[in-house]
């Protein structure tokens, strides 16, 4: 039996771009701003933590975090994120997007502040409390992935949906940038206020006692943007697709969206009765789901997994690459605060030149080129640039060629962001049924974070010098930076191949993509009043 699409869903699909779309982008995007700030700011301060807590008297080089501590500090938030993506993704389909959305934000605010207050009398206890709070910070961040993507996809119109979801994700770029800029400002102020000699000149005095405040303030500031958007998250109505298709309350969905769209929408409870009768209601582990969406889920999980191996191994350890090519001077020629300043400056330059522009190129072109083309292109160029960096690696380490290396490295980042880093986030929010959408996005995102853990932990060991005497203290000999880059090139090539499992969702309604409109006769779209005939307001 054929049925029409609900008027409330059709109204959202054909709505012109208006104020409530931008409100939703800011509300959801500030979560991602905080996510990126919190996840990446740790890479700005790991060297400082080594100097403060693992100083060895008489050592030639400043103290560094032991391998197991470094892996824990860098990776524990990812473990929390992975767990949070699975748990909150599932919860978002069970309780509703809105109910769970506030929980994740409060967790992020509390744990951001708490991680800066890490306490203890010994290095071990400070690192243990830092890791504990960063795990739960990651847990909150993990929930933001499936919920933000699902909420934005369910509010957007089908014409510009890709750009809106990508814009939420693109706030990550500003988060990374803000982390770098804030660290530059703070370390500059500390340099002026607390002058210190280099490590070579005076090992003990090169790390001023006040440096312990520097890393704590950098970590705690991440709570501010999240706290500022909490009120607006609580004011957002539940998405119409969840209310109508999952909670089966067409009247409430119509009422909520009437306020958002500032127009009258018919409740149509008789159509919900039809939906309930017609829908198979297959679950995640059913044969029907495997038949309809099994390959899609395989495609979204594998591509996100492979992308994040490459993306996070580069991002978290770019300071090591900068040191290897001489962009950051040797640790002993700087004091502790100067080192934070140099690392933050390098990371900010990369974010400014490639990370941020890459995200917004995706926003501009995703609804013109389509998700599939952008993802394929991104993986292709990432593979090309990785091999271009790796094969003549010795050439890039010469002083005259350093700028060339940074340009190539920036281009790899640019095509990660104008490519699979954005599309792997967008697509899972569009191609699965409403009652499983948040869960499937959570599974895809968790697969990505598993890749991030492989990249972050694996690269620590892989990139070490082949000569054990030249490797960092406590690490075994690795395969070197050159061979590590070759491995990452192969990973990107595999991502290119697995992209062929992912369907194109450009210009289609969510119900059309998920098969929830199967066997439905095409109906004429409801034309909405033009923007001049009605006034739109932010979420009530």
XYZ file of C-alpha atoms in Angstrom:
540
model
C 0.000 0.000 0.000
C 1.474 3.345 -1.004
C 1.655 6.293 1.359
C 2.756 9.888 1.176
C 5.701 11.251 3.108
C 4.579 13.037 6.273
C 3.968 16.727 5.653
C 6.250 17.709 8.545
C 9.191 15.772 7.019
C 8.464 17.084 3.537
C 8.350 20.629 4.969
C 11.858 20.167 6.418
C 13.135 18.618 3.158
C 12.064 21.530 0.961
C 12.518 24.400 3.461
C 14.639 27.265 2.219
C 17.890 27.948 4.107
C 16.975 30.154 7.041
C 17.953 31.291 10.512
C 17.135 28.075 12.386
C 19.587 26.149 10.175
C 22.431 28.445 11.239
C 21.325 28.285 14.871
C 21.516 24.471 14.701
C 24.981 24.630 13.084
C 26.296 26.885 15.885
C 24.681 24.843 18.701
C 25.929 21.510 17.342
C 29.187 22.996 16.038
C 30.314 24.409 19.385
C 30.359 20.851 20.678
C 32.802 19.971 17.909
C 34.829 23.112 18.532
C 35.270 21.881 22.124
C 35.900 18.291 21.007
C 38.762 19.342 18.735
C 40.217 21.759 21.290
C 40.192 19.112 24.028
C 41.503 16.231 21.912
C 44.315 18.157 20.238
C 45.468 20.548 22.982
C 47.117 17.631 24.806
C 49.665 17.392 21.975
C 50.703 20.994 22.756
C 51.654 20.203 26.345
C 53.042 16.621 26.383
C 56.659 17.843 26.065
C 56.054 20.296 28.927
C 54.634 17.504 31.122
C 57.837 15.528 30.485
C 60.038 18.457 31.555
C 58.015 19.146 34.723
C 57.387 15.630 36.008
C 60.178 13.504 34.514
C 63.237 15.727 34.893
C 66.470 13.778 35.455
C 69.302 15.679 37.151
C 72.436 15.827 35.009
C 70.687 14.471 31.874
C 71.835 15.864 28.533
C 68.248 16.295 27.255
C 65.142 17.602 29.089
C 62.826 15.040 30.689
C 60.272 13.314 28.459
C 57.202 11.231 29.250
C 58.058 7.499 29.405
C 56.551 5.568 26.434
C 53.715 3.979 28.420
C 52.770 7.305 30.078
C 52.935 9.189 26.763
C 50.736 6.572 25.075
C 48.229 6.744 27.954
C 48.056 10.565 28.092
C 47.696 10.852 24.303
C 45.414 7.863 23.797
C 43.147 7.558 26.836
C 40.715 10.248 25.579
C 40.354 8.228 22.351
C 39.417 5.121 24.331
C 36.767 7.180 26.150
C 35.551 8.644 22.851
C 35.158 5.187 21.316
C 33.079 3.988 24.286
C 31.028 7.215 24.269
C 30.261 6.948 20.540
C 28.841 3.437 20.948
C 26.946 4.145 24.179
C 25.456 7.557 23.373
C 24.806 6.535 19.755
C 22.620 3.690 21.029
C 21.049 5.906 23.728
C 20.206 8.598 21.148
C 17.986 6.092 19.317
C 16.432 4.784 22.542
C 15.684 8.009 24.477
C 15.764 10.637 21.728
C 18.460 12.963 20.456
C 17.630 15.947 22.669
C 17.528 14.125 26.029
C 21.019 12.712 25.565
C 22.515 15.875 24.021
C 22.707 17.827 27.291
C 24.340 14.908 29.149
C 27.298 14.757 26.765
C 27.910 18.504 27.038
C 27.878 18.566 30.857
C 30.301 15.635 30.944
C 32.665 17.543 28.617
C 32.525 20.735 30.732
C 33.088 18.972 34.075
C 35.924 16.755 32.809
C 37.700 19.602 30.954
C 37.946 21.523 34.203
C 38.804 18.415 36.237
C 41.647 17.367 33.888
C 43.292 20.757 34.501
C 42.962 20.205 38.239
C 44.767 16.826 38.142
C 46.259 16.359 41.584
C 48.829 14.258 43.397
C 52.231 14.424 45.087
C 54.068 12.201 42.624
C 54.331 12.276 38.803
C 52.540 8.913 38.749
C 49.500 10.194 40.666
C 49.221 13.404 38.584
C 49.341 11.407 35.328
C 46.855 8.833 36.695
C 44.269 11.495 37.628
C 44.864 13.320 34.316
C 44.239 10.066 32.409
C 41.121 9.290 34.484
C 39.476 12.641 33.734
C 40.556 12.601 30.084
C 38.905 9.198 29.648
C 35.559 10.601 30.825
C 36.125 13.783 28.824
C 36.522 11.512 25.786
C 33.335 9.643 26.770
C 31.363 12.906 26.580
C 33.073 13.920 23.332
C 32.186 10.514 21.866
C 28.485 11.154 22.396
C 28.702 14.398 20.476
C 29.650 12.646 17.208
C 26.487 10.609 16.498
C 24.123 13.098 18.153
C 25.372 16.269 16.416
C 25.462 14.576 13.004
C 22.010 13.014 13.421
C 20.379 16.190 14.760
C 21.814 18.300 11.932
C 20.860 15.777 9.225
C 17.297 15.548 10.583
C 16.847 19.337 10.736
C 18.403 20.125 7.327
C 16.726 20.392 3.940
C 17.796 17.846 1.327
C 19.318 20.427 -1.014
C 21.996 21.713 1.389
C 22.051 18.922 4.017
C 25.628 17.870 3.211
C 26.949 21.410 3.653
C 25.141 21.834 6.987
C 26.455 18.568 8.489
C 29.942 19.324 7.135
C 29.756 22.840 8.649
C 29.135 21.313 12.093
C 32.181 19.083 11.611
C 34.228 21.995 10.223
C 34.024 23.698 13.615
C 36.736 21.183 14.559
C 39.152 23.232 12.467
C 38.394 26.344 14.517
C 38.794 24.288 17.709
C 42.299 23.169 16.683
C 43.118 26.751 15.652
C 41.789 28.184 18.919
C 43.860 25.681 20.923
C 47.021 26.738 19.093
C 46.323 30.493 19.283
C 45.426 30.353 22.994
C 48.612 28.378 23.741
C 50.689 30.958 21.783
C 49.154 33.895 23.709
C 49.478 32.202 27.101
C 53.036 30.937 26.572
C 54.089 34.395 25.277
C 52.696 35.986 28.441
C 54.442 33.401 30.641
C 57.728 34.003 28.747
C 57.572 37.713 29.526
C 56.502 37.263 33.152
C 58.802 34.351 34.068
C 62.130 34.598 32.271
C 64.175 31.421 32.231
C 67.510 30.252 30.725
C 67.715 27.475 28.137
C 68.074 23.856 29.274
C 71.719 23.848 28.124
C 72.541 26.911 30.254
C 70.732 25.812 33.425
C 68.750 22.563 33.361
C 66.881 23.134 36.638
C 65.944 26.800 36.149
C 64.883 26.293 32.494
C 61.524 24.967 33.766
C 60.008 27.661 35.999
C 57.602 26.466 38.750
C 54.804 28.520 37.138
C 54.995 26.298 34.019
C 52.801 23.846 35.959
C 49.941 26.371 35.667
C 50.433 26.768 31.911
C 49.345 23.262 30.852
C 46.497 23.245 33.378
C 45.022 26.529 32.081
C 45.320 25.370 28.433
C 43.368 22.164 29.245
C 40.696 23.895 31.362
C 39.790 26.637 28.877
C 38.239 23.918 26.682
C 35.220 23.948 29.017
C 34.211 27.546 28.121
C 32.660 27.197 24.633
C 30.755 24.066 25.664
C 29.342 25.728 28.781
C 28.204 28.743 26.733
C 26.016 26.609 24.425
C 24.426 24.412 27.130
C 21.348 26.641 27.509
C 20.642 26.624 23.758
C 21.011 22.857 23.531
C 18.351 22.466 26.206
C 15.993 24.794 24.305
C 16.211 22.817 21.036
C 13.074 20.778 20.293
C 13.454 17.056 19.557
C 13.962 16.392 15.837
C 10.734 15.824 13.886
C 12.053 12.588 12.375
C 12.690 11.049 15.793
C 9.362 12.275 17.217
C 7.307 11.174 14.204
C 9.066 8.020 12.944
C 10.542 6.563 16.152
C 8.417 7.941 19.022
C 5.338 7.824 16.708
C 4.037 11.201 17.919
C 3.106 13.025 14.706
C 1.144 15.662 16.591
C 4.152 16.695 18.696
C 6.476 16.663 15.639
C 4.092 18.947 13.738
C 3.746 21.278 16.739
C 7.544 21.525 17.269
C 8.330 22.190 13.612
C 5.442 24.665 13.248
C 7.257 26.829 15.818
C 10.668 26.354 14.186
C 9.468 26.940 10.601
C 6.851 29.560 11.633
C 4.104 27.939 9.562
C 1.104 25.676 10.096
C 1.854 21.964 9.661
C -0.865 19.320 9.786
C -0.320 16.579 12.415
C -1.542 13.675 10.187
C -1.829 10.967 12.900
C -3.554 8.665 10.377
C -0.288 8.389 8.429
C 1.593 7.299 11.554
C -0.896 4.423 11.884
C -0.013 3.503 8.286
C 3.721 3.684 9.062
C 3.308 1.422 12.089
C 1.415 -1.158 10.057
C 3.735 -1.056 7.056
C 7.163 -0.834 8.635
C 9.075 -4.074 9.034
C 10.802 -2.657 12.138
C 13.929 -4.711 11.481
C 16.693 -4.386 14.066
C 20.436 -3.793 13.755
C 21.330 -7.485 13.906
C 18.539 -8.705 11.622
C 18.960 -10.358 8.246
C 16.906 -7.556 6.658
C 19.336 -4.904 7.944
C 22.307 -6.926 6.653
C 20.613 -7.203 3.241
C 19.671 -3.522 2.958
C 22.474 -1.754 4.836
C 25.157 -4.330 5.658
C 27.559 -3.227 2.898
C 26.829 0.428 3.661
C 27.808 -0.058 7.317
C 30.928 -1.965 6.236
C 31.789 0.936 3.906
C 31.290 3.681 6.519
C 33.204 1.789 9.250
C 36.216 0.723 7.129
C 36.733 4.101 5.421
C 36.528 5.978 8.745
C 38.879 3.424 10.385
C 41.507 3.754 7.622
C 41.240 7.540 7.438
C 41.760 8.000 11.179
C 44.870 5.793 11.254
C 46.493 8.283 8.870
C 44.829 11.451 10.173
C 45.531 11.069 13.885
C 49.023 9.637 13.563
C 49.949 12.784 11.608
C 48.065 15.233 13.779
C 49.109 14.067 17.208
C 52.733 13.623 16.286
C 53.261 16.491 13.899
C 55.491 18.135 16.535
C 57.865 15.159 16.186
C 57.890 15.575 12.398
C 58.565 19.305 12.800
C 61.493 18.495 15.103
C 62.796 15.882 12.656
C 62.981 18.434 9.821
C 64.324 21.186 12.099
C 61.226 23.426 12.255
C 61.346 23.229 16.033
C 64.869 23.569 17.496
C 66.347 20.835 19.686
C 64.724 20.665 23.145
C 67.924 21.500 25.032
C 68.321 24.815 23.177
C 64.991 26.095 24.600
C 63.409 26.551 28.000
C 60.092 24.804 28.841
C 57.759 27.688 27.993
C 59.597 28.528 24.752
C 59.074 24.906 23.646
C 55.283 25.144 24.178
C 55.290 28.399 22.164
C 57.209 26.828 19.230
C 55.012 23.683 19.097
C 51.804 25.762 19.285
C 53.038 28.100 16.538
C 53.830 25.203 14.193
C 50.458 23.524 14.839
C 48.583 26.815 14.347
C 50.317 27.454 11.008
C 49.320 23.995 9.745
C 45.723 24.529 10.957
C 45.537 27.977 9.364
C 47.064 26.982 6.017
C 45.489 23.583 5.412
C 43.181 22.200 8.109
C 40.628 25.036 8.276
C 40.499 25.761 4.494
C 40.088 22.018 3.789
C 36.989 21.745 5.980
C 35.306 24.759 4.386
C 36.105 23.602 0.850
C 34.059 20.505 1.720
C 31.205 22.687 2.996
C 31.258 24.683 -0.260
C 31.410 21.736 -2.671
C 29.780 18.707 -0.974
C 26.299 19.379 -2.389
C 27.710 20.151 -5.842
C 30.318 17.380 -6.265
C 28.674 14.831 -3.966
C 30.063 12.868 -1.024
C 31.438 9.973 -3.058
C 33.545 12.133 -5.421
C 35.032 14.222 -2.592
C 35.933 11.142 -0.521
C 37.518 9.368 -3.501
C 39.484 12.484 -4.470
C 40.648 13.055 -0.884
C 41.963 9.518 -0.397
C 43.662 9.631 -3.820
C 45.602 12.846 -3.115
C 46.434 11.810 0.468
C 48.016 8.646 -0.982
C 49.941 10.630 -3.607
C 51.287 13.213 -1.133
C 52.179 10.597 1.488
C 54.329 8.732 -1.012
C 55.755 12.038 -2.299
C 56.850 12.797 1.280
C 58.068 9.287 2.062
C 60.037 8.109 -0.974
C 62.438 11.111 -1.240
C 62.296 11.647 2.584
C 66.057 12.305 2.889
C 65.689 15.112 0.332
C 63.076 16.844 2.537
C 65.274 16.791 5.657
C 67.896 19.116 4.102
C 67.630 22.648 5.393
C 66.938 24.192 1.953
C 63.971 21.878 1.314
C 62.094 22.304 4.596
C 59.493 24.721 3.224
C 58.722 22.207 0.452
C 58.172 19.514 3.076
C 55.755 21.731 5.020
C 53.819 22.569 1.816
C 53.474 18.850 0.926
C 52.538 18.008 4.515
C 49.923 20.814 4.504
C 48.462 19.527 1.229
C 48.050 16.060 2.765
C 46.044 17.695 5.570
C 44.092 19.840 3.140
C 42.919 16.779 1.181
C 42.148 14.867 4.373
C 39.720 17.646 5.328
C 38.524 18.426 1.790
C 37.939 14.705 1.554
C 37.299 11.728 3.798
C 37.703 13.418 7.190
C 34.499 15.380 6.522
C 32.595 12.899 4.324
C 33.039 9.928 6.671
C 31.206 12.050 9.283
C 28.430 13.215 6.936
C 27.396 9.989 5.156
C 26.487 7.732 8.141
C 24.016 10.410 9.301
C 22.138 10.176 5.983
C 21.883 6.556 4.834
C 20.408 4.586 7.753
C 16.780 4.391 9.062
C 15.744 6.967 11.707
C 15.385 4.375 14.484
C 18.987 3.135 13.896
C 20.594 6.335 12.566
C 22.348 7.465 15.750
C 23.479 3.893 16.582
C 24.953 3.289 13.112
C 26.703 6.667 13.137
C 28.103 5.800 16.571
C 29.397 2.438 15.288
C 31.018 4.111 12.249
C 32.582 6.834 14.415
C 33.821 4.270 16.983
C 35.482 2.361 14.159
C 37.195 5.625 13.242
C 38.388 6.142 16.798
C 39.762 2.585 16.788
C 41.810 3.728 13.776
C 42.874 6.826 15.733
C 44.083 4.592 18.583
C 46.039 2.435 16.112
C 47.501 5.591 14.540
C 48.279 7.333 17.827
C 49.768 4.348 19.667
C 51.312 2.594 16.667
C 53.007 5.713 15.297
C 54.704 6.366 18.657
C 56.664 3.177 18.210
C 56.813 2.924 14.401
C 58.332 6.368 13.832
C 61.273 5.781 16.190
C 64.743 5.741 14.632
C 65.972 2.359 13.324
C 69.098 2.861 15.424
C 68.043 2.205 19.046
C 70.701 4.607 20.380
C 68.995 7.449 18.446
C 65.437 6.483 19.493
C 63.652 8.449 22.252
C 64.391 7.369 25.826
C 62.598 4.140 26.724
C 61.430 3.311 23.195
C 62.564 0.320 21.138
C 63.981 0.923 17.659
C 61.230 1.606 15.101
C 61.073 1.667 11.310
C 61.809 5.417 11.087
C 59.669 8.326 9.878
C 60.231 7.486 6.196
C 58.879 3.932 6.415
C 56.043 5.075 8.692
C 54.935 7.529 5.988
C 55.010 4.695 3.410
C 52.744 2.608 5.689
C 50.336 5.570 5.950
C 50.352 5.887 2.142
C 49.243 2.244 1.832
C 46.494 2.840 4.439
C 45.159 5.776 2.367
C 45.174 3.632 -0.798
C 43.009 1.036 0.991
C 40.623 3.829 2.032
C 40.279 4.761 -1.646
C 39.193 1.179 -2.487
C 36.684 0.814 0.386
C 35.000 4.104 -0.614
C 33.288 2.141 -3.420
C 31.031 0.514 -0.778
C 29.541 3.874 0.262
C 26.375 5.115 -1.553
C 25.857 8.688 -2.800
C 23.222 10.599 -0.810
C 23.398 13.999 -2.550
C 19.991 15.602 -3.103
C 17.942 12.684 -1.713
C 15.667 12.746 1.317
C 16.731 10.758 4.394
C 13.722 8.434 4.007
C 14.623 7.774 0.370
C 18.235 6.901 1.311
C 17.293 4.660 4.234
C 14.556 2.799 2.345
C 11.858 4.076 4.730
C 9.995 5.399 1.673
C 10.190 2.104 -0.228
C 7.146 1.234 -2.317
C 5.803 4.754 -1.957
C 4.248 6.517 -4.911
C 6.033 9.765 -5.717
C 4.066 12.727 -4.431
C 4.296 16.397 -5.321
C 6.406 18.347 -2.888
C 4.651 20.828 -0.648
C 5.759 24.312 -1.558
C 6.489 26.384 1.515
C 5.784 30.102 1.731
C 8.736 32.184 0.578
C 11.007 33.662 3.225
C 9.460 37.093 2.615
C 6.017 35.766 3.600
C 7.059 34.438 6.966
C 9.384 35.271 9.813
C 11.717 32.586 11.128
C 13.016 32.506 14.668
C 15.716 30.538 16.431
C 14.727 27.482 18.434
C 11.947 28.362 20.894
